[in-house]
PDB file of C-alpha atoms in Angstrom:
ATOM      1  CA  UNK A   1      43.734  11.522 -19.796  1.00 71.00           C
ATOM      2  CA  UNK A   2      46.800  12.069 -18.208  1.00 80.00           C
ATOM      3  CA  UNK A   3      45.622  11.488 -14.378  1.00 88.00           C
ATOM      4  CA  UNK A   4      45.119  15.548 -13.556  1.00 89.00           C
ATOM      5  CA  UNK A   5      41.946  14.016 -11.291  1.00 90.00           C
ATOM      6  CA  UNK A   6      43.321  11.504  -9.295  1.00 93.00           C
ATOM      7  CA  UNK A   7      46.375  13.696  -8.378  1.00 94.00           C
ATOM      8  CA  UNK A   8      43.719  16.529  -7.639  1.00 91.00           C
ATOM      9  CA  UNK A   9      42.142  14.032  -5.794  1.00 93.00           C
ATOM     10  CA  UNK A  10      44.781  12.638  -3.744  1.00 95.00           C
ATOM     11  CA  UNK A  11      45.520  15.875  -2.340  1.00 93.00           C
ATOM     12  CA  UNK A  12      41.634  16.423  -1.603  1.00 91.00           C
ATOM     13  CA  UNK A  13      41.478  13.339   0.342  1.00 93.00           C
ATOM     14  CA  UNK A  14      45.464  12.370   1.200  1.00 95.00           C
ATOM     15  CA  UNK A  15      44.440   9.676   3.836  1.00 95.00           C
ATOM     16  CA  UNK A  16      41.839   8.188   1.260  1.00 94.00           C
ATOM     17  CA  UNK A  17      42.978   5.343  -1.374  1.00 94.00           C
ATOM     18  CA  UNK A  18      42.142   6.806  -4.672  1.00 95.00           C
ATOM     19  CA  UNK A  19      42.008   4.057  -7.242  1.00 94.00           C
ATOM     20  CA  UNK A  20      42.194   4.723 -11.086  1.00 93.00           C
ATOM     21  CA  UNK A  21      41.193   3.099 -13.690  1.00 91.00           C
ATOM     22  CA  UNK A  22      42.026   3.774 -17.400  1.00 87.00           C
ATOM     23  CA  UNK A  23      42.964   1.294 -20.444  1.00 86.00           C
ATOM     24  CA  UNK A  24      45.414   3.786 -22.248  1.00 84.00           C
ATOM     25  CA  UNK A  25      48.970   2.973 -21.545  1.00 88.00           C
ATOM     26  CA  UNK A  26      50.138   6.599 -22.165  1.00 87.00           C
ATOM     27  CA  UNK A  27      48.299   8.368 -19.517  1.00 86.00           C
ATOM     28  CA  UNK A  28      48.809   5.532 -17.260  1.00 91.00           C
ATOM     29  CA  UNK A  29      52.058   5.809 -17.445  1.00 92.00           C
ATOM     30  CA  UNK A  30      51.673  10.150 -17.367  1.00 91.00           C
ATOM     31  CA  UNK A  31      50.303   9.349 -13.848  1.00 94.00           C
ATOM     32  CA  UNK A  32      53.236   7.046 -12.399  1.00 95.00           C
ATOM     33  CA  UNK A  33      55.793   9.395 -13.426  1.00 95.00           C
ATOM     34  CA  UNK A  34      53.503  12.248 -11.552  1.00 94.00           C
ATOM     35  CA  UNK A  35      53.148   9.794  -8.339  1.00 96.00           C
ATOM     36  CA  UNK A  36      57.017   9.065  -7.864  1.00 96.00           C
ATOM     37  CA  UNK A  37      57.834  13.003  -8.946  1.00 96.00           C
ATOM     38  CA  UNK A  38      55.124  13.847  -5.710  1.00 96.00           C
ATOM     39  CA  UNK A  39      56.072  11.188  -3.934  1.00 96.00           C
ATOM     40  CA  UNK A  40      52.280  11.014  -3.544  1.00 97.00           C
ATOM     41  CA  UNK A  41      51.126   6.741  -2.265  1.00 96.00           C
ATOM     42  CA  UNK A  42      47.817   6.763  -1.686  1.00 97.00           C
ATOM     43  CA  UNK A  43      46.634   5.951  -5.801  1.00 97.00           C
ATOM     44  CA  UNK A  44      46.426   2.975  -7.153  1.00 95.00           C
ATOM     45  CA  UNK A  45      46.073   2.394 -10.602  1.00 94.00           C
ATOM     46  CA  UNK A  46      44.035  -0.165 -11.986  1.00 93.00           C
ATOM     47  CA  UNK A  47      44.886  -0.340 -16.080  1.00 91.00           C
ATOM     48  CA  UNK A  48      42.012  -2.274 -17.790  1.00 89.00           C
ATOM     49  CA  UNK A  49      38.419  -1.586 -18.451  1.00 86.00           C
ATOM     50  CA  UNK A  50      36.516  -0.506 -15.185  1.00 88.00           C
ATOM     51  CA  UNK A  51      33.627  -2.980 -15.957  1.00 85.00           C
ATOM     52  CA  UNK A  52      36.014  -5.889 -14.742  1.00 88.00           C
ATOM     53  CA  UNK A  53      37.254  -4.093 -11.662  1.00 88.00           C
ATOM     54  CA  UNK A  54      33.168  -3.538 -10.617  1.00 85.00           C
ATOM     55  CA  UNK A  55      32.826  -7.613 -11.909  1.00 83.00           C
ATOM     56  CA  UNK A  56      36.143  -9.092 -10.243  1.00 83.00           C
ATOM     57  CA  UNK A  57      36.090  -7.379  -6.706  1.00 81.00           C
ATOM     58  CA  UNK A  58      33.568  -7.177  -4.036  1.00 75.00           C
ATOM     59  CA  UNK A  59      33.223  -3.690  -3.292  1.00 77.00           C
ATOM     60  CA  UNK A  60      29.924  -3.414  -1.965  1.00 77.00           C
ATOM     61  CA  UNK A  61      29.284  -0.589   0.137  1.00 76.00           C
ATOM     62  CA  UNK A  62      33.117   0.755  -0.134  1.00 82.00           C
ATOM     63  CA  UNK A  63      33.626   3.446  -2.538  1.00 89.00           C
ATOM     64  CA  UNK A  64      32.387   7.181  -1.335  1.00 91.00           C
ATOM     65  CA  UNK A  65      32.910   8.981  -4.657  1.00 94.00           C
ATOM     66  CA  UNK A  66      32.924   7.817  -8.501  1.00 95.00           C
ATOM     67  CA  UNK A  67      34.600  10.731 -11.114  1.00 93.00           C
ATOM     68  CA  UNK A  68      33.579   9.629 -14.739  1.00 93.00           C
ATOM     69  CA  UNK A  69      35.408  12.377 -16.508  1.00 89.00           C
ATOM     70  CA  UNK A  70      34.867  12.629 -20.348  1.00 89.00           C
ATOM     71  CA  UNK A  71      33.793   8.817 -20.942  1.00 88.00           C
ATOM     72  CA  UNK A  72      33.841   8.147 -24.836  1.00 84.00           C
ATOM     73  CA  UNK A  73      30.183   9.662 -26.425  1.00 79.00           C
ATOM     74  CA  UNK A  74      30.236   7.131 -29.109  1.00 70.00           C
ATOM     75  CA  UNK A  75      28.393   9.673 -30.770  1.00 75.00           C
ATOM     76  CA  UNK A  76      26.876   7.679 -33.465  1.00 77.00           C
ATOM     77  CA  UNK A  77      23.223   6.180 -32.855  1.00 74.00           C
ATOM     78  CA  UNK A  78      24.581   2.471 -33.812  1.00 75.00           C
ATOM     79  CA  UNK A  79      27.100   3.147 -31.723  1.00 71.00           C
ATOM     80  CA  UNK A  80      25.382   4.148 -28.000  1.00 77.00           C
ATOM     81  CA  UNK A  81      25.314   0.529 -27.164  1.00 84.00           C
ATOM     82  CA  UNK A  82      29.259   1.246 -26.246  1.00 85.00           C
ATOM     83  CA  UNK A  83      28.728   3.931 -24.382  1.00 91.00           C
ATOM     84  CA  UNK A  84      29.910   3.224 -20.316  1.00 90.00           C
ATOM     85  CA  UNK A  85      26.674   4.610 -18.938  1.00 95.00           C
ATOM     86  CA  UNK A  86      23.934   2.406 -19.420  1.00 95.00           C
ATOM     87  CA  UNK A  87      21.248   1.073 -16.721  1.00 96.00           C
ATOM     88  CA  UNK A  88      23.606  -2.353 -15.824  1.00 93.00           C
ATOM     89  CA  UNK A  89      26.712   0.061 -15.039  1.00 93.00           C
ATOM     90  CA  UNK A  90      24.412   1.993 -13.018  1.00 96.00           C
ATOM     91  CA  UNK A  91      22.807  -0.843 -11.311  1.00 94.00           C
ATOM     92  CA  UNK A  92      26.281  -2.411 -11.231  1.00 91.00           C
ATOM     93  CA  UNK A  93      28.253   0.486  -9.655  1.00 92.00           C
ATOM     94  CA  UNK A  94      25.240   1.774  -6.920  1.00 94.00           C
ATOM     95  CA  UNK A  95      26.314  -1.669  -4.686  1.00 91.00           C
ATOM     96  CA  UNK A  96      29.311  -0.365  -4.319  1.00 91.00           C
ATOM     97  CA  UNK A  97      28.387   2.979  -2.963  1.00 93.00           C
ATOM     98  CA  UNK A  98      27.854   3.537   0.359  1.00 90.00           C
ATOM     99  CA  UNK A  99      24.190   5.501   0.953  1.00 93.00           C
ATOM    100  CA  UNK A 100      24.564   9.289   0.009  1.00 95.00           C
ATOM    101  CA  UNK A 101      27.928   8.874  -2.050  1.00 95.00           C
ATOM    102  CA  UNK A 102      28.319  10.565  -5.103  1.00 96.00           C
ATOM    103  CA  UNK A 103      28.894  10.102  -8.337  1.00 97.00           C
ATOM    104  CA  UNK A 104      30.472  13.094 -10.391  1.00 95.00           C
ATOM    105  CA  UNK A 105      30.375  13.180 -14.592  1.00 95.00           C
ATOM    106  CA  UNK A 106      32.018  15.042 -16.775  1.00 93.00           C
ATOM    107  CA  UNK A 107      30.805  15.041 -20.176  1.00 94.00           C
ATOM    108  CA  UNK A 108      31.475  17.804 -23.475  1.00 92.00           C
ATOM    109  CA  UNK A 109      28.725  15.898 -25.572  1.00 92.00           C
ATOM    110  CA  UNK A 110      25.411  17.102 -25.051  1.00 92.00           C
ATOM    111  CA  UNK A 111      23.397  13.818 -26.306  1.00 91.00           C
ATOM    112  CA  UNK A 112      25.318  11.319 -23.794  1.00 94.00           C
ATOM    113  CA  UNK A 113      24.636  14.442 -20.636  1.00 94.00           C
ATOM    114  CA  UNK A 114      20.877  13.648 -21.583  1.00 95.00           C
ATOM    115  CA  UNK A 115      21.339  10.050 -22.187  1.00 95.00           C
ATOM    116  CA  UNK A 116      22.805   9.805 -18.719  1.00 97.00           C
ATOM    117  CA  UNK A 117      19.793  12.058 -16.991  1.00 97.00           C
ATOM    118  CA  UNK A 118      17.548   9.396 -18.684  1.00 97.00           C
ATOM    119  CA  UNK A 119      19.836   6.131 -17.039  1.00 97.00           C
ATOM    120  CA  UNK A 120      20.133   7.867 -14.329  1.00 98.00           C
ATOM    121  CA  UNK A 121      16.099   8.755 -13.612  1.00 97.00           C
ATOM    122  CA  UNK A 122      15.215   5.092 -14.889  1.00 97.00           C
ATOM    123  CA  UNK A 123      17.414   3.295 -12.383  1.00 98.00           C
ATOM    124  CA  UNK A 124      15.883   5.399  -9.452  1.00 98.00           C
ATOM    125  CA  UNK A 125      18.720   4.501  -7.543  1.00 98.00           C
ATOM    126  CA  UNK A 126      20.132   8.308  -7.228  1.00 98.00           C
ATOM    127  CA  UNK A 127      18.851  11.435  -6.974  1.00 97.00           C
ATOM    128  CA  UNK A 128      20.421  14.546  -9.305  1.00 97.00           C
ATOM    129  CA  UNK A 129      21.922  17.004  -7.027  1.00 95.00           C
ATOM    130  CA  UNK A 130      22.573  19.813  -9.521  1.00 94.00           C
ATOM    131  CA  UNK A 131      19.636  20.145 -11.238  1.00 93.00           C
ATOM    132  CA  UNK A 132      19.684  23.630 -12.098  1.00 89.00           C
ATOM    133  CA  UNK A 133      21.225  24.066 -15.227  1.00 87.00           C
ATOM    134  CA  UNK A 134      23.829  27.125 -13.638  1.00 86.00           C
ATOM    135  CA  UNK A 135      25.407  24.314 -12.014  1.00 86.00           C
ATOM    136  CA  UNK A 136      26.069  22.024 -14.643  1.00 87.00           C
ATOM    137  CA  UNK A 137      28.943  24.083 -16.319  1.00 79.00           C
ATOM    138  CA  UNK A 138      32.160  22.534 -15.240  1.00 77.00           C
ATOM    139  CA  UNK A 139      34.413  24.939 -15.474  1.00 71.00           C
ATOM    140  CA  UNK A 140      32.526  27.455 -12.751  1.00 66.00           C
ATOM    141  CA  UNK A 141      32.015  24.956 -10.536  1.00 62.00           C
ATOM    142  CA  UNK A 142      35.177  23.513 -10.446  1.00 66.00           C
ATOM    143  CA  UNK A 143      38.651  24.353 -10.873  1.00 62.00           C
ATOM    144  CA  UNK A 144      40.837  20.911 -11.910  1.00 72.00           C
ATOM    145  CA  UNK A 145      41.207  21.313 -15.415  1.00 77.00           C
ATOM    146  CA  UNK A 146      41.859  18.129 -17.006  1.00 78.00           C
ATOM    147  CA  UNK A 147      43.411  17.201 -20.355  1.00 74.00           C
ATOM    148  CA  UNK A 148      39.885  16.335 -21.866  1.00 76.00           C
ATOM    149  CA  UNK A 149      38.406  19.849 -20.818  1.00 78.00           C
ATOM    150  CA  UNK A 150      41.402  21.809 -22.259  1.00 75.00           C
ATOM    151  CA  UNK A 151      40.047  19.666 -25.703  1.00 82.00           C
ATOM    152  CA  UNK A 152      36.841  20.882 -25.531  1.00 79.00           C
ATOM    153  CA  UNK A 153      37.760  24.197 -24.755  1.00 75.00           C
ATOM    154  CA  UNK A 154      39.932  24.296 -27.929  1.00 79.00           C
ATOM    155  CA  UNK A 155      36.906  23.365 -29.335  1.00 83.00           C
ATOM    156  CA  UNK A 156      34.822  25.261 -27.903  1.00 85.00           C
ATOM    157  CA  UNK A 157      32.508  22.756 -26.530  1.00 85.00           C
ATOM    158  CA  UNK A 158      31.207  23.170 -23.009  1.00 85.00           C
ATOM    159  CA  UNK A 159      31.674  20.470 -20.195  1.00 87.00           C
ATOM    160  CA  UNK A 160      28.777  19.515 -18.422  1.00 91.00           C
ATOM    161  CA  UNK A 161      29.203  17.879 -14.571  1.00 91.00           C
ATOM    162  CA  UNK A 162      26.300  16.138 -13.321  1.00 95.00           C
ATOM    163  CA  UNK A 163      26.515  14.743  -9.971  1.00 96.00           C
ATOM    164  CA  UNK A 164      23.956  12.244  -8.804  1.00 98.00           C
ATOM    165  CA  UNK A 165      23.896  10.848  -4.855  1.00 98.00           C
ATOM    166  CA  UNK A 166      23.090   7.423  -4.012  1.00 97.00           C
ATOM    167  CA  UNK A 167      19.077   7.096  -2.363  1.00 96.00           C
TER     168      UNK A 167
END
């Protein structure tokens, strides 16, 4: 996108170090412009795939809150291998949570929200915190509306948050 989270985020949490990570160039470079026009410090950006920042750094037990907004569906059954939710990333990303952290998902694409429920139930690593279905609409239950959710609402598609906390 064009980094409307982590600038909601940063002011959320100003004396918390939001970190970033996107492989696009253009929305990378969206969210610089926004930092220095805020003057806002406390993002960093990392700008490759997120897999290698979970592989290359030790994070264990430092990260209080994951947002996964609108990760690509690969929609296509030969295709779901691609997708950025799958049991490793799960296993991968829960040692880097501290107990009871959260992890938030945004998704428009109704086949990866129940492919996640299912990664997300095998791994018994998290439980789902809003499980009833009047809180999985994104747009009622919160209010930073992102590049990505303006698409699907030109599209009228509906954006589904699930939000899962660490056991």
């Amino acid at each position: 996108g064009n980094g409307e989270n982590a600038l909601y985020l940063s002011k959320k949490y100003p004396n918390k170090l939001i970190i970033t990570s996107d492989i696009y160039e253009d929305g990378n470079f969206n969210l610089c412009e926004q930092l220095k026009k805020k003057k806002i410090d406390n993002v960093k950006i990392f700008n490759q795939n997120v897999l290698i920042l979970f592989e290359r750094f030790k994070l264990n037990n430092l990260i209080k809150e994951i947002w996964i907004l609108f990760p690509d569906p690969w929609q296509k059954t030969k295709h779901y291998k691609r997708r950025l939710i799958n049991l490793a990333f799960v296993k991968k990303i829960s040692l880097s949570l501290y107990k009871n952290s959260k992890i938030y998902i945004v998704t428009d694409c109704t086949s990866y929200f129940i492919s996640i429920l299912k990664v997300f139930y095998i791994s018994k690593l998290f439980k789902w915190i809003n499980d009833l279905p009047y809180k999985w609409n994104y747009s009622s239950n919160f209010y930073n509306k992102t590049k990505y959710f303006e698409k699907a609402l030109r599209n009228k598609k509906k954006a589904f948050i699930l939000i899962f906390q660490k056991i």
